[in-house]
JSON list of C-alpha atoms in Angstrom, two decimals:
[
{"chain": "S", "resi": 1, "resn": "MET", "atom": "CA", "xyz": [28.95, -5.13, 6.36]},
{"chain": "S", "resi": 2, "resn": "ASP", "atom": "CA", "xyz": [30.86, -4.30, 9.54]},
{"chain": "S", "resi": 3, "resn": "GLU", "atom": "CA", "xyz": [29.98, -0.62, 9.19]},
{"chain": "S", "resi": 4, "resn": "ALA", "atom": "CA", "xyz": [26.33, -1.45, 8.46]},
{"chain": "S", "resi": 5, "resn": "ILE", "atom": "CA", "xyz": [26.17, -3.48, 11.66]},
{"chain": "S", "resi": 6, "resn": "HIS", "atom": "CA", "xyz": [27.79, -0.61, 13.56]},
{"chain": "S", "resi": 7, "resn": "VAL", "atom": "CA", "xyz": [25.19, 1.80, 12.12]},
{"chain": "S", "resi": 8, "resn": "ILE", "atom": "CA", "xyz": [22.45, -0.52, 13.32]},
{"chain": "S", "resi": 9, "resn": "GLU", "atom": "CA", "xyz": [24.01, -0.76, 16.78]},
{"chain": "S", "resi": 10, "resn": "GLY", "atom": "CA", "xyz": [24.16, 3.06, 16.98]},
{"chain": "S", "resi": 11, "resn": "ALA", "atom": "CA", "xyz": [20.50, 3.34, 15.97]},
{"chain": "S", "resi": 12, "resn": "LEU", "atom": "CA", "xyz": [19.50, 0.67, 18.51]},
{"chain": "S", "resi": 13, "resn": "ALA", "atom": "CA", "xyz": [21.40, 2.46, 21.27]},
{"chain": "S", "resi": 14, "resn": "LYS", "atom": "CA", "xyz": [19.43, 5.64, 20.53]},
{"chain": "S", "resi": 15, "resn": "ALA", "atom": "CA", "xyz": [16.15, 3.70, 20.47]},
{"chain": "S", "resi": 16, "resn": "LYS", "atom": "CA", "xyz": [16.95, 2.15, 23.84]},
{"chain": "S", "resi": 17, "resn": "GLU", "atom": "CA", "xyz": [17.79, 5.61, 25.21]},
{"chain": "S", "resi": 18, "resn": "MET", "atom": "CA", "xyz": [14.39, 6.87, 24.00]},
{"chain": "S", "resi": 19, "resn": "ILE", "atom": "CA", "xyz": [12.66, 3.71, 25.28]},
{"chain": "S", "resi": 20, "resn": "VAL", "atom": "CA", "xyz": [11.15, 2.79, 21.90]},
{"chain": "S", "resi": 21, "resn": "ARG", "atom": "CA", "xyz": [11.12, -0.49, 20.00]},
{"chain": "S", "resi": 22, "resn": "VAL", "atom": "CA", "xyz": [12.12, -0.35, 16.37]},
{"chain": "S", "resi": 23, "resn": "SER", "atom": "CA", "xyz": [13.39, -2.18, 13.32]},
{"chain": "S", "resi": 24, "resn": "VAL", "atom": "CA", "xyz": [16.55, -0.89, 11.64]},
{"chain": "S", "resi": 25, "resn": "ALA", "atom": "CA", "xyz": [17.68, -1.59, 8.08]},
{"chain": "S", "resi": 26, "resn": "VAL", "atom": "CA", "xyz": [20.74, -0.60, 6.07]},
{"chain": "S", "resi": 27, "resn": "ILE", "atom": "CA", "xyz": [20.25, -0.78, 2.29]},
{"chain": "S", "resi": 28, "resn": "ASP", "atom": "CA", "xyz": [22.98, -0.15, -0.31]},
{"chain": "S", "resi": 29, "resn": "VAL", "atom": "CA", "xyz": [22.45, 2.19, -3.27]},
{"chain": "S", "resi": 30, "resn": "GLY", "atom": "CA", "xyz": [21.47, -0.77, -5.43]},
{"chain": "S", "resi": 31, "resn": "GLY", "atom": "CA", "xyz": [18.52, -1.45, -3.11]},
{"chain": "S", "resi": 32, "resn": "ASN", "atom": "CA", "xyz": [20.09, -4.52, -1.54]},
{"chain": "S", "resi": 33, "resn": "LEU", "atom": "CA", "xyz": [19.69, -5.24, 2.16]},
{"chain": "S", "resi": 34, "resn": "ILE", "atom": "CA", "xyz": [23.07, -5.19, 3.91]},
{"chain": "S", "resi": 35, "resn": "ALA", "atom": "CA", "xyz": [21.98, -5.54, 7.53]},
{"chain": "S", "resi": 36, "resn": "PHE", "atom": "CA", "xyz": [18.73, -5.64, 9.46]},
{"chain": "S", "resi": 37, "resn": "THR", "atom": "CA", "xyz": [17.36, -6.18, 12.96]},
{"chain": "S", "resi": 38, "resn": "ARG", "atom": "CA", "xyz": [14.03, -5.94, 14.74]},
{"chain": "S", "resi": 39, "resn": "MET", "atom": "CA", "xyz": [14.04, -5.27, 18.47]},
{"chain": "S", "resi": 40, "resn": "ASP", "atom": "CA", "xyz": [12.03, -7.55, 20.73]},
{"chain": "S", "resi": 41, "resn": "GLY", "atom": "CA", "xyz": [8.57, -6.03, 21.00]},
{"chain": "S", "resi": 42, "resn": "ALA", "atom": "CA", "xyz": [8.75, -4.04, 17.75]},
{"chain": "S", "resi": 43, "resn": "ALA", "atom": "CA", "xyz": [5.70, -4.62, 15.58]},
{"chain": "S", "resi": 44, "resn": "PRO", "atom": "CA", "xyz": [6.28, -7.11, 12.73]},
{"chain": "S", "resi": 45, "resn": "SER", "atom": "CA", "xyz": [5.22, -4.48, 10.17]},
{"chain": "S", "resi": 46, "resn": "THR", "atom": "CA", "xyz": [8.22, -2.34, 11.15]},
{"chain": "S", "resi": 47, "resn": "ALA", "atom": "CA", "xyz": [10.51, -4.81, 9.38]},
{"chain": "S", "resi": 48, "resn": "ILE", "atom": "CA", "xyz": [9.23, -4.05, 5.89]},
{"chain": "S", "resi": 49, "resn": "VAL", "atom": "CA", "xyz": [8.61, -0.36, 6.59]},
{"chain": "S", "resi": 50, "resn": "SER", "atom": "CA", "xyz": [12.19, 0.26, 7.82]},
{"chain": "S", "resi": 51, "resn": "GLN", "atom": "CA", "xyz": [13.55, -1.40, 4.68]},
{"chain": "S", "resi": 52, "resn": "GLY", "atom": "CA", "xyz": [11.20, 0.58, 2.43]},
{"chain": "S", "resi": 53, "resn": "LYS", "atom": "CA", "xyz": [12.17, 3.87, 4.05]},
{"chain": "S", "resi": 54, "resn": "ALA", "atom": "CA", "xyz": [15.87, 3.01, 3.63]},
{"chain": "S", "resi": 55, "resn": "HIS", "atom": "CA", "xyz": [15.31, 1.97, 0.01]},
{"chain": "S", "resi": 56, "resn": "SER", "atom": "CA", "xyz": [13.58, 5.27, -0.76]},
{"chain": "S", "resi": 57, "resn": "SER", "atom": "CA", "xyz": [16.35, 7.28, 0.88]},
{"chain": "S", "resi": 58, "resn": "ALA", "atom": "CA", "xyz": [19.08, 5.38, -0.96]},
{"chain": "S", "resi": 59, "resn": "MET", "atom": "CA", "xyz": [17.24, 5.70, -4.29]},
{"chain": "S", "resi": 60, "resn": "PHE", "atom": "CA", "xyz": [16.92, 9.49, -4.05]},
{"chain": "S", "resi": 61, "resn": "GLY", "atom": "CA", "xyz": [19.90, 10.41, -1.86]},
{"chain": "S", "resi": 62, "resn": "ARG", "atom": "CA", "xyz": [17.60, 12.33, 0.49]},
{"chain": "S", "resi": 63, "resn": "THR", "atom": "CA", "xyz": [16.00, 11.71, 3.84]},
{"chain": "S", "resi": 64, "resn": "SER", "atom": "CA", "xyz": [12.73, 9.85, 3.50]},
{"chain": "S", "resi": 65, "resn": "GLY", "atom": "CA", "xyz": [11.10, 12.78, 5.33]},
{"chain": "S", "resi": 66, "resn": "ASP", "atom": "CA", "xyz": [12.23, 15.10, 2.55]},
{"chain": "S", "resi": 67, "resn": "ILE", "atom": "CA", "xyz": [10.84, 12.68, -0.01]},
{"chain": "S", "resi": 68, "resn": "GLN", "atom": "CA", "xyz": [7.56, 12.54, 1.94]},
{"chain": "S", "resi": 69, "resn": "GLN", "atom": "CA", "xyz": [7.22, 16.31, 1.67]},
{"chain": "S", "resi": 70, "resn": "ARG", "atom": "CA", "xyz": [7.84, 16.23, -2.09]},
{"chain": "S", "resi": 71, "resn": "VAL", "atom": "CA", "xyz": [5.57, 13.39, -3.21]},
{"chain": "S", "resi": 72, "resn": "GLN", "atom": "CA", "xyz": [1.87, 13.56, -3.83]},
{"chain": "S", "resi": 73, "resn": "ILE", "atom": "CA", "xyz": [0.38, 10.17, -3.08]},
{"chain": "S", "resi": 74, "resn": "GLY", "atom": "CA", "xyz": [-1.80, 9.12, -5.98]},
{"chain": "S", "resi": 75, "resn": "SER", "atom": "CA", "xyz": [-0.09, 11.40, -8.50]},
{"chain": "S", "resi": 76, "resn": "ALA", "atom": "CA", "xyz": [1.18, 9.92, -11.75]},
{"chain": "S", "resi": 77, "resn": "PRO", "atom": "CA", "xyz": [4.89, 10.48, -10.96]},
{"chain": "S", "resi": 78, "resn": "THR", "atom": "CA", "xyz": [4.57, 8.96, -7.48]},
{"chain": "S", "resi": 79, "resn": "THR", "atom": "CA", "xyz": [2.55, 6.01, -8.74]},
{"chain": "S", "resi": 80, "resn": "THR", "atom": "CA", "xyz": [5.13, 5.41, -11.47]},
{"chain": "S", "resi": 81, "resn": "VAL", "atom": "CA", "xyz": [8.04, 5.45, -9.00]},
{"chain": "S", "resi": 82, "resn": "MET", "atom": "CA", "xyz": [6.18, 3.14, -6.61]},
{"chain": "S", "resi": 83, "resn": "ALA", "atom": "CA", "xyz": [5.43, 0.68, -9.42]},
{"chain": "S", "resi": 84, "resn": "ALA", "atom": "CA", "xyz": [8.96, 0.81, -10.84]},
{"chain": "S", "resi": 85, "resn": "ALA", "atom": "CA", "xyz": [10.42, 0.26, -7.36]},
{"chain": "S", "resi": 86, "resn": "GLY", "atom": "CA", "xyz": [8.48, -2.97, -7.02]},
{"chain": "S", "resi": 87, "resn": "GLY", "atom": "CA", "xyz": [6.55, -1.90, -3.97]},
{"chain": "S", "resi": 88, "resn": "VAL", "atom": "CA", "xyz": [9.54, -1.03, -1.81]},
{"chain": "S", "resi": 89, "resn": "PHE", "atom": "CA", "xyz": [9.18, 2.76, -2.05]},
{"chain": "S", "resi": 90, "resn": "VAL", "atom": "CA", "xyz": [8.05, 4.05, 1.37]},
{"chain": "S", "resi": 91, "resn": "PRO", "atom": "CA", "xyz": [8.12, 7.87, 1.43]},
{"chain": "S", "resi": 92, "resn": "TRP", "atom": "CA", "xyz": [7.69, 8.31, 5.21]},
{"chain": "S", "resi": 93, "resn": "GLN", "atom": "CA", "xyz": [10.10, 10.08, 7.54]},
{"chain": "S", "resi": 94, "resn": "GLY", "atom": "CA", "xyz": [12.55, 7.78, 9.30]},
{"chain": "S", "resi": 95, "resn": "ALA", "atom": "CA", "xyz": [15.46, 7.12, 6.94]},
{"chain": "S", "resi": 96, "resn": "VAL", "atom": "CA", "xyz": [18.63, 9.00, 6.09]},
{"chain": "S", "resi": 97, "resn": "PRO", "atom": "CA", "xyz": [21.10, 8.47, 3.26]},
{"chain": "S", "resi": 98, "resn": "ILE", "atom": "CA", "xyz": [24.66, 7.53, 4.12]},
{"chain": "S", "resi": 99, "resn": "PHE", "atom": "CA", "xyz": [27.36, 9.61, 2.45]},
{"chain": "S", "resi": 100, "resn": "ARG", "atom": "CA", "xyz": [31.13, 9.21, 2.57]},
{"chain": "S", "resi": 101, "resn": "ASP", "atom": "CA", "xyz": [33.18, 12.02, 1.02]},
{"chain": "S", "resi": 102, "resn": "GLY", "atom": "CA", "xyz": [30.04, 13.42, -0.62]},
{"chain": "S", "resi": 103, "resn": "ILE", "atom": "CA", "xyz": [29.16, 10.13, -2.35]},
{"chain": "S", "resi": 104, "resn": "ILE", "atom": "CA", "xyz": [26.08, 8.17, -1.37]},
{"chain": "S", "resi": 105, "resn": "GLU", "atom": "CA", "xyz": [26.85, 4.61, -0.30]},
{"chain": "S", "resi": 106, "resn": "ALA", "atom": "CA", "xyz": [23.70, 3.42, 1.42]},
{"chain": "S", "resi": 107, "resn": "ALA", "atom": "CA", "xyz": [20.80, 4.47, 3.66]},
{"chain": "S", "resi": 108, "resn": "CYS", "atom": "CA", "xyz": [19.58, 3.63, 7.15]},
{"chain": "S", "resi": 109, "resn": "GLY", "atom": "CA", "xyz": [15.85, 3.26, 7.75]},
{"chain": "S", "resi": 110, "resn": "VAL", "atom": "CA", "xyz": [14.07, 2.95, 11.08]},
{"chain": "S", "resi": 111, "resn": "SER", "atom": "CA", "xyz": [10.45, 2.18, 11.89]},
{"chain": "S", "resi": 112, "resn": "GLY", "atom": "CA", "xyz": [8.51, 1.62, 15.10]},
{"chain": "S", "resi": 113, "resn": "ALA", "atom": "CA", "xyz": [8.45, 4.92, 16.97]},
{"chain": "S", "resi": 114, "resn": "THR", "atom": "CA", "xyz": [7.20, 8.32, 15.82]},
{"chain": "S", "resi": 115, "resn": "SER", "atom": "CA", "xyz": [8.56, 9.40, 12.45]},
{"chain": "S", "resi": 116, "resn": "GLU", "atom": "CA", "xyz": [10.75, 12.02, 14.16]},
{"chain": "S", "resi": 117, "resn": "GLN", "atom": "CA", "xyz": [12.13, 9.45, 16.60]},
{"chain": "S", "resi": 118, "resn": "ASP", "atom": "CA", "xyz": [12.74, 7.00, 13.75]},
{"chain": "S", "resi": 119, "resn": "GLU", "atom": "CA", "xyz": [14.82, 9.61, 11.93]},
{"chain": "S", "resi": 120, "resn": "GLU", "atom": "CA", "xyz": [16.66, 10.53, 15.12]},
{"chain": "S", "resi": 121, "resn": "CYS", "atom": "CA", "xyz": [17.65, 6.87, 15.56]},
{"chain": "S", "resi": 122, "resn": "ALA", "atom": "CA", "xyz": [18.79, 6.62, 11.93]},
{"chain": "S", "resi": 123, "resn": "ARG", "atom": "CA", "xyz": [20.90, 9.78, 12.29]},
{"chain": "S", "resi": 124, "resn": "ALA", "atom": "CA", "xyz": [22.45, 8.45, 15.50]},
{"chain": "S", "resi": 125, "resn": "GLY", "atom": "CA", "xyz": [23.35, 5.21, 13.73]},
{"chain": "S", "resi": 126, "resn": "VAL", "atom": "CA", "xyz": [25.00, 6.95, 10.79]},
{"chain": "S", "resi": 127, "resn": "GLY", "atom": "CA", "xyz": [26.71, 9.45, 13.10]},
{"chain": "S", "resi": 128, "resn": "SER", "atom": "CA", "xyz": [28.25, 6.62, 15.11]},
{"chain": "S", "resi": 129, "resn": "ILE", "atom": "CA", "xyz": [30.89, 6.05, 12.41]},
{"chain": "S", "resi": 130, "resn": "PRO", "atom": "CA", "xyz": [33.46, 8.78, 11.74]},
{"chain": "S", "resi": 131, "resn": "GLY", "atom": "CA", "xyz": [33.44, 9.82, 8.10]},
{"chain": "S", "resi": 132, "resn": "LEU", "atom": "CA", "xyz": [29.82, 8.87, 7.44]},
{"chain": "S", "resi": 133, "resn": "LYS", "atom": "CA", "xyz": [27.20, 11.61, 7.15]},
{"chain": "S", "resi": 134, "resn": "PRO", "atom": "CA", "xyz": [23.43, 11.66, 6.60]},
{"chain": "S", "resi": 135, "resn": "GLU", "atom": "CA", "xyz": [23.84, 14.57, 4.16]},
{"chain": "S", "resi": 136, "resn": "ARG", "atom": "CA", "xyz": [26.32, 15.51, 1.45]}
]
């Protein structure tokens, strides 16, 4: 939990630097919310979207942007995954998996700015802790 909070603080620092308002979520590989915050002024919808992006990234061990490029909305495989995930699968750029020693532990999802800025904030959060990486 302490590391998840630190990841969120790192992501928020980047968002403040970029002058954007976001929500940040850290989800474990089981899909459980570890830590979450929504900045003052961030749209309410960013809360669920940040968690969905993180959930998707944790589920597949990839950035949500990579997942976005691979899925075909409306296709049978994508529809099946979305249904099986209980509606929390959000394949939009803005989340990165969190690896330690090559093993996925969690994911950080951000929503509220552009997709690229969201991912930049998530990467900054994960990069704020030595030993954690957004890729294997």
